[in-house]
CSV table of C-alpha atoms in Angstrom, one decimal:
chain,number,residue,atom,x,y,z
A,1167,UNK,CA,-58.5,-28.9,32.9
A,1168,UNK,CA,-55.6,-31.3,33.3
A,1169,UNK,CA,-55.8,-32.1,29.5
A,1170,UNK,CA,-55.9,-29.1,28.0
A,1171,UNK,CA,-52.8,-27.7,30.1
A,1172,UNK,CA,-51.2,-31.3,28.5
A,1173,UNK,CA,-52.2,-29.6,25.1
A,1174,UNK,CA,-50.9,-26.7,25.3
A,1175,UNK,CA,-47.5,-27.6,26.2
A,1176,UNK,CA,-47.3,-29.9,23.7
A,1177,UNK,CA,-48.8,-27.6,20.9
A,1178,UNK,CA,-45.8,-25.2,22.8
A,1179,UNK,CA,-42.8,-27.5,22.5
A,1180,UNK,CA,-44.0,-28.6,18.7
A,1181,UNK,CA,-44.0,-24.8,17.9
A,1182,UNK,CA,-40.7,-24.3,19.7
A,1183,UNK,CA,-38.7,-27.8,18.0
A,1184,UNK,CA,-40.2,-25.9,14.6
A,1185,UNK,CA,-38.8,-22.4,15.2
A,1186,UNK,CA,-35.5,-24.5,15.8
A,1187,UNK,CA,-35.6,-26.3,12.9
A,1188,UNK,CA,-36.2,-23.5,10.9
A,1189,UNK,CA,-33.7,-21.3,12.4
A,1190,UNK,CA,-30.8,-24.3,11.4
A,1191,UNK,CA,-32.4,-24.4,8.1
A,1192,UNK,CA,-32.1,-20.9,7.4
A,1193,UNK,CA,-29.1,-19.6,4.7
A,1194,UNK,CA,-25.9,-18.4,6.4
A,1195,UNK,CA,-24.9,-14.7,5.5
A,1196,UNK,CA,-22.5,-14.7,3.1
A,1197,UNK,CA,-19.3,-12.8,4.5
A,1198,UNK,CA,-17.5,-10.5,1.9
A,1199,UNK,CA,-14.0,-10.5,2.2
A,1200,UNK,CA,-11.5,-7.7,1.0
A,1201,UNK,CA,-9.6,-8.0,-2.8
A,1202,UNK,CA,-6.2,-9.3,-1.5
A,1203,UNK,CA,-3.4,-8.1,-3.7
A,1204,UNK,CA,-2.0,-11.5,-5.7
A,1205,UNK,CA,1.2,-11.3,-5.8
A,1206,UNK,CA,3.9,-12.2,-3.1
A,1207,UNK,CA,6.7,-9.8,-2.9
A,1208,UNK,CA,9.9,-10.6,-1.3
A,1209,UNK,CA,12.7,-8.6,-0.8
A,1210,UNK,CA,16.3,-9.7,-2.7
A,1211,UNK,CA,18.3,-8.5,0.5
A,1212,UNK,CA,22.2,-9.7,-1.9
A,1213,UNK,CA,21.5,-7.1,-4.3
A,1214,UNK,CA,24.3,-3.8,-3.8
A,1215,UNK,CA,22.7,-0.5,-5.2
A,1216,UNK,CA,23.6,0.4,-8.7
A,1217,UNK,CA,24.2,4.2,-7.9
A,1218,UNK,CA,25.5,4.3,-4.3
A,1219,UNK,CA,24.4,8.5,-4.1
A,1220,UNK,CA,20.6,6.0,-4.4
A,1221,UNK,CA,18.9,4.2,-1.3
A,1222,UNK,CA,17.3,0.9,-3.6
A,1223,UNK,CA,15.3,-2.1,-2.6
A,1224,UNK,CA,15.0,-4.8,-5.0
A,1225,UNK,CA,11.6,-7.1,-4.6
A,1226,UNK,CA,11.2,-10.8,-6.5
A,1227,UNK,CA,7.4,-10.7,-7.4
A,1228,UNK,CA,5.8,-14.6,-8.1
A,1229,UNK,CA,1.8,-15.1,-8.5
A,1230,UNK,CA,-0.8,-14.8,-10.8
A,1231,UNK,CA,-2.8,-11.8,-11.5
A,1232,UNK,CA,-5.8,-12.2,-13.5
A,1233,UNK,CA,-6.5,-8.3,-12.7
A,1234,UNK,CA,-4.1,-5.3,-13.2
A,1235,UNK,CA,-2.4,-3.7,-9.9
A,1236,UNK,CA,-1.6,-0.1,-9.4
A,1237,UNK,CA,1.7,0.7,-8.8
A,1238,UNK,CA,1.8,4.4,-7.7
A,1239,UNK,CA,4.4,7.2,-6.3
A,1240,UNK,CA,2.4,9.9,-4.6
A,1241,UNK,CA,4.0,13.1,-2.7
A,1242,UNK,CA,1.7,14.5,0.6
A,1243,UNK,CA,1.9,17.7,2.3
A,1244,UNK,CA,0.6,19.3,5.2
A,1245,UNK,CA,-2.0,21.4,3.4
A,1246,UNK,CA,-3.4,17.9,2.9
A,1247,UNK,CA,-2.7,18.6,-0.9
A,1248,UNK,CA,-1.5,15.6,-2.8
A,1249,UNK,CA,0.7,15.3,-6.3
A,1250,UNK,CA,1.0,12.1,-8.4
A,1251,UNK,CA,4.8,11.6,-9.2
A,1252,UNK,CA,3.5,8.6,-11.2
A,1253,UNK,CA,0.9,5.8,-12.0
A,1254,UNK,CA,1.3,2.9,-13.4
A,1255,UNK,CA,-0.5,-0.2,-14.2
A,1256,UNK,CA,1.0,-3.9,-13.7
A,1257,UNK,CA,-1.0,-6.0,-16.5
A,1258,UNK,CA,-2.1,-9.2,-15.6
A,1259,UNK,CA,-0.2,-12.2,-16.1
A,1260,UNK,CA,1.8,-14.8,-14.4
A,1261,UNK,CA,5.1,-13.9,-12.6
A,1262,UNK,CA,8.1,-15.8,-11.5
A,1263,UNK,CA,10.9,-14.4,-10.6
A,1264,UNK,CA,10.6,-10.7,-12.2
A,1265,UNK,CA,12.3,-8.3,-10.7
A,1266,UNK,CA,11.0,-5.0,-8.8
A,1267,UNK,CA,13.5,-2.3,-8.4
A,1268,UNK,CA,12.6,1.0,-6.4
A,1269,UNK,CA,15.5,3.8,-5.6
A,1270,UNK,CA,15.6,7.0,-4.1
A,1271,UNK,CA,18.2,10.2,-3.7
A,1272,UNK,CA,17.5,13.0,-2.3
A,1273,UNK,CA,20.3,16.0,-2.1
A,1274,UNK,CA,19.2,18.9,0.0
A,1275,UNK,CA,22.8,21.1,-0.7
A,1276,UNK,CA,22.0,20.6,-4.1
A,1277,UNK,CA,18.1,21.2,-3.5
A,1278,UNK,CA,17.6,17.8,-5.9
A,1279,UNK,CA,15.4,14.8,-5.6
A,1280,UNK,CA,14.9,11.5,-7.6
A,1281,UNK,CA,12.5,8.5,-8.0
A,1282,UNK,CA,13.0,5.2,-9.9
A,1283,UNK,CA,11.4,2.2,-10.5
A,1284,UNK,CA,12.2,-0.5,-12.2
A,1285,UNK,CA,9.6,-3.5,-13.5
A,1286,UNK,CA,12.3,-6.3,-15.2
A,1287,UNK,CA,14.3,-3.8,-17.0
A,1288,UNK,CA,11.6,-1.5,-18.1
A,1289,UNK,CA,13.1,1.4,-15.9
A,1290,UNK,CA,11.5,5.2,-15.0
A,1291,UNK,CA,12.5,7.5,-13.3
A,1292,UNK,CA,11.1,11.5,-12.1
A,1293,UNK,CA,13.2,14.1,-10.8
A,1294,UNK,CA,13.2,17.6,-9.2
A,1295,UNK,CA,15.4,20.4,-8.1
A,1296,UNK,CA,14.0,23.2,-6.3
A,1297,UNK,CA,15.7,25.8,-3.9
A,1298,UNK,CA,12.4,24.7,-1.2
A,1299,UNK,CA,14.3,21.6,-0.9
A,1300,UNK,CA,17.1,23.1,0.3
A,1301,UNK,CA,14.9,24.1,3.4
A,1302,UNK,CA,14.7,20.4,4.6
A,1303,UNK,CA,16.4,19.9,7.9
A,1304,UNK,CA,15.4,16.2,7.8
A,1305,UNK,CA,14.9,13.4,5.7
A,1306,UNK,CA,14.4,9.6,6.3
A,1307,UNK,CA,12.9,6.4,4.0
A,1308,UNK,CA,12.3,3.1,4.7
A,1309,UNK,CA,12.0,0.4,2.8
A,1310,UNK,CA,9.5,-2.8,3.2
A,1311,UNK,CA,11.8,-5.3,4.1
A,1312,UNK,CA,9.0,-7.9,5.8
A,1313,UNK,CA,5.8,-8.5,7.2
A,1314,UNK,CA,3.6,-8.3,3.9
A,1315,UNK,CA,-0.3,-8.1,4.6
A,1316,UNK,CA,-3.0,-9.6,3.2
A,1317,UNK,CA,-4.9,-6.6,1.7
A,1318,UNK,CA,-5.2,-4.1,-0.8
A,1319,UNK,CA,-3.0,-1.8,-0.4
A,1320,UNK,CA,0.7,-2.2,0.6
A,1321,UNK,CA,3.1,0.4,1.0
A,1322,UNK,CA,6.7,-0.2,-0.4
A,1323,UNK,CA,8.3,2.9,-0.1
A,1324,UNK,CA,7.8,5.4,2.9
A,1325,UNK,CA,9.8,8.5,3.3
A,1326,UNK,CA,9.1,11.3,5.4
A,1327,UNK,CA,11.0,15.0,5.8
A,1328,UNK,CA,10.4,18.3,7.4
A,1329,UNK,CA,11.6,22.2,7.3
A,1330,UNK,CA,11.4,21.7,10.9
A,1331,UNK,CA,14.0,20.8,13.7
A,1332,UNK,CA,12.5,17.5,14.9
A,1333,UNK,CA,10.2,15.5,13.5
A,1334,UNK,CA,7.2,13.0,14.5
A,1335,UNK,CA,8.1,9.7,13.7
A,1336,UNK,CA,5.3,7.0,12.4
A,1337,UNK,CA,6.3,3.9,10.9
A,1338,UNK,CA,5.3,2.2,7.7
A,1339,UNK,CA,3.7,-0.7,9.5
A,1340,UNK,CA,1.5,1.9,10.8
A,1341,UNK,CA,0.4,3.0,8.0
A,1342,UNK,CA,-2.4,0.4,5.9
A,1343,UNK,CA,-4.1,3.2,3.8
A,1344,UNK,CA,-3.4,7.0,2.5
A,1345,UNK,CA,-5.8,7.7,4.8
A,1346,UNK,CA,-3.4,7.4,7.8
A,1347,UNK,CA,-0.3,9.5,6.3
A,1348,UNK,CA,-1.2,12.6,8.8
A,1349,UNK,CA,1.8,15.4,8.8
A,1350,UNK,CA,2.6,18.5,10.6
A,1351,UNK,CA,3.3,22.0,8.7
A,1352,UNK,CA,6.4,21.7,7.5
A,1353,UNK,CA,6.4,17.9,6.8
A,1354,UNK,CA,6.2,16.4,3.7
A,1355,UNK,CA,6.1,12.3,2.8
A,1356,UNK,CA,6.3,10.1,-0.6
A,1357,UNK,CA,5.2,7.2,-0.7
A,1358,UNK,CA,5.5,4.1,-3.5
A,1359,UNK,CA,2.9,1.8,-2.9
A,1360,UNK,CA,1.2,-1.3,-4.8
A,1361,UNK,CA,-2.6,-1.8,-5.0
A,1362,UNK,CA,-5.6,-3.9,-6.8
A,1363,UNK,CA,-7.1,-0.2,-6.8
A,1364,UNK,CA,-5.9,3.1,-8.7
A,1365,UNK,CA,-4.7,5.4,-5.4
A,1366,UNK,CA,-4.9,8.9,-6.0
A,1367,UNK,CA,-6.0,9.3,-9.8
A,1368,UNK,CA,-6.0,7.0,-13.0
A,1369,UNK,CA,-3.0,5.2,-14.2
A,1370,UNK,CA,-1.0,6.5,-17.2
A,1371,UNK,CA,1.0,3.7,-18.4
A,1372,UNK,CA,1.4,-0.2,-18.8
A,1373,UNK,CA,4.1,-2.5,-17.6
């Protein structure tokens, strides 16, 4: 009796040192990570505005991009309805050095609104006047000045404004997708942002 309880713990301990060999053996998972955007943007903090009725940031972009990015200005509203200012596409290539210019004006007397941007002297820019923007009480934009992410979206340009008499405040840093602009009736936001992914619709030109 003795030697058979010998057996089976050693027929035991073989069949556990084998389920541990085979469990060390085994493939590890393989761990997708996100499509980081590749270039490193930092903002030129010496440059003056060109227009001083604009709000500008200028950005030095370096890296290589073997894939285009999506550089897109999109307007939000509280209906949750969206509309594409513009799209455009950043073609692969090596940069060093090139200049990123975005600017902004916004005139509520006047009921007028602007938005540039500017890829190393290939320059755009979209406009409106309506009598609704005469309505806005309050307007603010920000501009990213630090803190870049490792990801694939990054917001450049944030500004937010409402018909209203206060208005709920969320920073940029807050916000890592379109997903996360929320508004209140009344409130509006425009965004600029830069992406390894078209946001909002295809693009329409090249840089």
């Amino acid at each position: 009796m003795t030697w058979i309880l010998k057996q089976l713990l050693v027929c035991s301990l073989s069949a556990l040192l084998l389920a541990g060999c085979s469990s060390e053996e085994a493939v590890p998972k393989k761990v997708i990570q996100p499509t980081e955007l590749p270039l490193t943007l930092k903002r030129d903090t010496s440059k003056n505005p060109s227009d001083p009725d604009k709000i500008e940031a200028v950005y030095t972009m370096t890296g290589q991009t073997d894939k285009p990015l999506y550089l897109t200005g999109i307007e939000y509203f509280a209906s949750g309805e969206q509309k594409i200012w513009f799209s455009e596409t950043i073609k692969p290539g090596q940069y060093d050095g090139e200049k990123l210019k975005l600017g902004e004006e916004f005139d509520t007397i006047k009921g007028y609104r602007s938005y540039m941007y500017d890829l190393d002297g290939l320059m755009q820019e979209k406009s409106e006047e309506s009598d609704d923007l005469k309505k806005i009480m309050m307007s603010g934009v920000e501009f990213r000045s630090k803190s870049f992410r490792p990801s694939e979206y990054e917001l450049l340009m944030f500004e937010k404004s409402t018909m209203q008499e206060t208005m709920g405040g969320k920073s940029m840093d807050s916000i890592d997708s379109p997903e996360d602009i929320k508004l209140k009736k009344g409130e509006r936001a425009f965004t600029i942002s830069l992406s390894t992914t078209p946001v909002g619709g295809s693009s329409d030109d090249t840089l």
